[in-house]
């Protein structure tokens, strides 16, 4: 089976949920999944369930640097070093350990914030193993990444409680 590239994007809720659902489906048919997560603290509710599935390996960057808009230049540099090293480790692991599905949750935002080199990600996508399926999530993917994708799904916000002042709720948004 040829491995395709998927993008879940848009300003709506559900990009990570869609990636999680695909990971569960893939694992449910016996496929091996490497689920990685950028820009989050490793405490999202889906991770505890994914970790119980034998076919899914969860490997998240547990270093947290806070919101990008509040980072000092020093913190931004630390974040870039940490996320770049994490991306390289994840990509190497996906290839070396012959996974069938690689989820790169919030990699698009990580690229957009300059915490990883988009060119490095693009090079990987162009040269990935033929059978490796890759999922990228995040808002506003660069056209260069969209052009490489086989699937692009946009999740559009019509209405969200946040617009009424309701903060993120455990078990629902994280």
PDB file of N, CA, C and O in Angstrom, residues 1 20-34 53 55-56 99-102 131-133:
ATOM      1  N   UNK A   1       0.843  -1.178   0.000  1.00  0.00           N
ATOM      2  CA  UNK A   1       0.000   0.000   0.000  1.00  0.00           C
ATOM      3  C   UNK A   1       0.888   1.241   0.000  1.00  0.00           C
ATOM      4  O   UNK A   1       1.808   1.348   0.789  1.00  0.00           O
ATOM      5  N   UNK A  20      -6.207  11.430  15.795  1.00  0.00           N
ATOM      6  CA  UNK A  20      -6.323  10.357  16.782  1.00  0.00           C
ATOM      7  C   UNK A  20      -7.229   9.248  16.255  1.00  0.00           C
ATOM      8  O   UNK A  20      -6.910   8.065  16.378  1.00  0.00           O
ATOM      9  N   UNK A  21      -8.334   9.628  15.658  1.00  0.00           N
ATOM     10  CA  UNK A  21      -9.250   8.639  15.092  1.00  0.00           C
ATOM     11  C   UNK A  21      -8.595   7.806  14.012  1.00  0.00           C
ATOM     12  O   UNK A  21      -8.771   6.584  13.958  1.00  0.00           O
ATOM     13  N   UNK A  22      -7.818   8.449  13.146  1.00  0.00           N
ATOM     14  CA  UNK A  22      -7.125   7.709  12.096  1.00  0.00           C
ATOM     15  C   UNK A  22      -6.080   6.771  12.703  1.00  0.00           C
ATOM     16  O   UNK A  22      -5.923   5.633  12.253  1.00  0.00           O
ATOM     17  N   UNK A  23      -5.390   7.232  13.737  1.00  0.00           N
ATOM     18  CA  UNK A  23      -4.401   6.380  14.414  1.00  0.00           C
ATOM     19  C   UNK A  23      -5.069   5.132  14.995  1.00  0.00           C
ATOM     20  O   UNK A  23      -4.550   4.013  14.854  1.00  0.00           O
ATOM     21  N   UNK A  24      -6.218   5.312  15.623  1.00  0.00           N
ATOM     22  CA  UNK A  24      -6.948   4.173  16.197  1.00  0.00           C
ATOM     23  C   UNK A  24      -7.414   3.233  15.090  1.00  0.00           C
ATOM     24  O   UNK A  24      -7.276   2.002  15.201  1.00  0.00           O
ATOM     25  N   UNK A  25      -7.938   3.777  14.010  1.00  0.00           N
ATOM     26  CA  UNK A  25      -8.377   2.946  12.888  1.00  0.00           C
ATOM     27  C   UNK A  25      -7.209   2.145  12.322  1.00  0.00           C
ATOM     28  O   UNK A  25      -7.324   0.953  12.057  1.00  0.00           O
ATOM     29  N   UNK A  26      -6.085   2.798  12.114  1.00  0.00           N
ATOM     30  CA  UNK A  26      -4.904   2.139  11.549  1.00  0.00           C
ATOM     31  C   UNK A  26      -4.428   1.023  12.473  1.00  0.00           C
ATOM     32  O   UNK A  26      -4.149  -0.089  12.039  1.00  0.00           O
ATOM     33  N   UNK A  27      -4.361   1.324  13.771  1.00  0.00           N
ATOM     34  CA  UNK A  27      -3.952   0.317  14.753  1.00  0.00           C
ATOM     35  C   UNK A  27      -4.953  -0.829  14.813  1.00  0.00           C
ATOM     36  O   UNK A  27      -4.574  -1.995  14.983  1.00  0.00           O
ATOM     37  N   UNK A  28      -6.227  -0.512  14.641  1.00  0.00           N
ATOM     38  CA  UNK A  28      -7.274  -1.529  14.682  1.00  0.00           C
ATOM     39  C   UNK A  28      -7.191  -2.539  13.555  1.00  0.00           C
ATOM     40  O   UNK A  28      -7.757  -3.631  13.642  1.00  0.00           O
ATOM     41  N   UNK A  29      -6.461  -2.193  12.512  1.00  0.00           N
ATOM     42  CA  UNK A  29      -6.262  -3.138  11.402  1.00  0.00           C
ATOM     43  C   UNK A  29      -4.871  -3.769  11.469  1.00  0.00           C
ATOM     44  O   UNK A  29      -4.417  -4.370  10.495  1.00  0.00           O
ATOM     45  N   UNK A  30      -4.194  -3.582  12.615  1.00  0.00           N
ATOM     46  CA  UNK A  30      -2.896  -4.211  12.813  1.00  0.00           C
ATOM     47  C   UNK A  30      -1.702  -3.365  12.448  1.00  0.00           C
ATOM     48  O   UNK A  30      -0.555  -3.825  12.543  1.00  0.00           O
ATOM     49  N   UNK A  31      -1.906  -2.130  12.015  1.00  0.00           N
ATOM     50  CA  UNK A  31      -0.794  -1.261  11.636  1.00  0.00           C
ATOM     51  C   UNK A  31      -0.111  -0.652  12.852  1.00  0.00           C
ATOM     52  O   UNK A  31      -0.730  -0.457  13.892  1.00  0.00           O
ATOM     53  N   UNK A  32       1.165  -0.352  12.699  1.00  0.00           N
ATOM     54  CA  UNK A  32       1.953   0.270  13.774  1.00  0.00           C
ATOM     55  C   UNK A  32       1.947   1.782  13.588  1.00  0.00           C
ATOM     56  O   UNK A  32       2.238   2.279  12.504  1.00  0.00           O
ATOM     57  N   UNK A  33       1.683   2.488  14.679  1.00  0.00           N
ATOM     58  CA  UNK A  33       1.525   3.942  14.661  1.00  0.00           C
ATOM     59  C   UNK A  33       2.539   4.585  15.608  1.00  0.00           C
ATOM     60  O   UNK A  33       2.712   4.135  16.744  1.00  0.00           O
ATOM     61  N   UNK A  34       3.158   5.664  15.135  1.00  0.00           N
ATOM     62  CA  UNK A  34       3.962   6.533  15.988  1.00  0.00           C
ATOM     63  C   UNK A  34       3.223   7.862  16.065  1.00  0.00           C
ATOM     64  O   UNK A  34       3.055   8.546  15.047  1.00  0.00           O
ATOM     65  N   UNK A  53      -2.996   1.186  23.699  1.00  0.00           N
ATOM     66  CA  UNK A  53      -3.130   0.383  22.477  1.00  0.00           C
ATOM     67  C   UNK A  53      -1.752  -0.113  22.062  1.00  0.00           C
ATOM     68  O   UNK A  53      -0.853   0.687  21.796  1.00  0.00           O
ATOM     69  N   UNK A  55      -0.440  -1.313  19.415  1.00  0.00           N
ATOM     70  CA  UNK A  55       0.089  -0.940  18.100  1.00  0.00           C
ATOM     71  C   UNK A  55       0.457   0.540  17.991  1.00  0.00           C
ATOM     72  O   UNK A  55       0.971   0.971  16.965  1.00  0.00           O
ATOM     73  N   UNK A  56       0.167   1.317  19.031  1.00  0.00           N
ATOM     74  CA  UNK A  56       0.436   2.759  18.997  1.00  0.00           C
ATOM     75  C   UNK A  56       1.516   3.104  20.011  1.00  0.00           C
ATOM     76  O   UNK A  56       1.398   2.791  21.195  1.00  0.00           O
ATOM     77  N   UNK A  99       7.446   2.119  11.069  1.00  0.00           N
ATOM     78  CA  UNK A  99       6.040   2.375  11.372  1.00  0.00           C
ATOM     79  C   UNK A  99       5.255   2.498  10.075  1.00  0.00           C
ATOM     80  O   UNK A  99       5.800   2.877   9.042  1.00  0.00           O
ATOM     81  N   UNK A 100       3.953   2.217  10.157  1.00  0.00           N
ATOM     82  CA  UNK A 100       3.087   2.369   9.001  1.00  0.00           C
ATOM     83  C   UNK A 100       2.411   3.725   8.948  1.00  0.00           C
ATOM     84  O   UNK A 100       2.041   4.216   7.886  1.00  0.00           O
ATOM     85  N   UNK A 101       2.230   4.345  10.133  1.00  0.00           N
ATOM     86  CA  UNK A 101       1.571   5.646  10.229  1.00  0.00           C
ATOM     87  C   UNK A 101       2.341   6.514  11.210  1.00  0.00           C
ATOM     88  O   UNK A 101       2.642   6.084  12.330  1.00  0.00           O
ATOM     89  N   UNK A 102       2.643   7.723  10.782  1.00  0.00           N
ATOM     90  CA  UNK A 102       3.296   8.724  11.622  1.00  0.00           C
ATOM     91  C   UNK A 102       2.364   9.911  11.752  1.00  0.00           C
ATOM     92  O   UNK A 102       1.964  10.505  10.744  1.00  0.00           O
ATOM     93  N   UNK A 131       5.811   3.344   1.852  1.00  0.00           N
ATOM     94  CA  UNK A 131       4.654   2.774   2.546  1.00  0.00           C
ATOM     95  C   UNK A 131       4.242   3.563   3.785  1.00  0.00           C
ATOM     96  O   UNK A 131       3.226   3.237   4.402  1.00  0.00           O
ATOM     97  N   UNK A 132       4.991   4.584   4.162  1.00  0.00           N
ATOM     98  CA  UNK A 132       4.680   5.345   5.375  1.00  0.00           C
ATOM     99  C   UNK A 132       3.577   6.362   5.122  1.00  0.00           C
ATOM    100  O   UNK A 132       3.682   7.220   4.250  1.00  0.00           O
ATOM    101  N   UNK A 133       2.518   6.255   5.900  1.00  0.00           N
ATOM    102  CA  UNK A 133       1.406   7.206   5.894  1.00  0.00           C
ATOM    103  C   UNK A 133       1.778   8.304   6.897  1.00  0.00           C
ATOM    104  O   UNK A 133       2.250   7.999   7.997  1.00  0.00           O
TER     105      UNK A 133
END
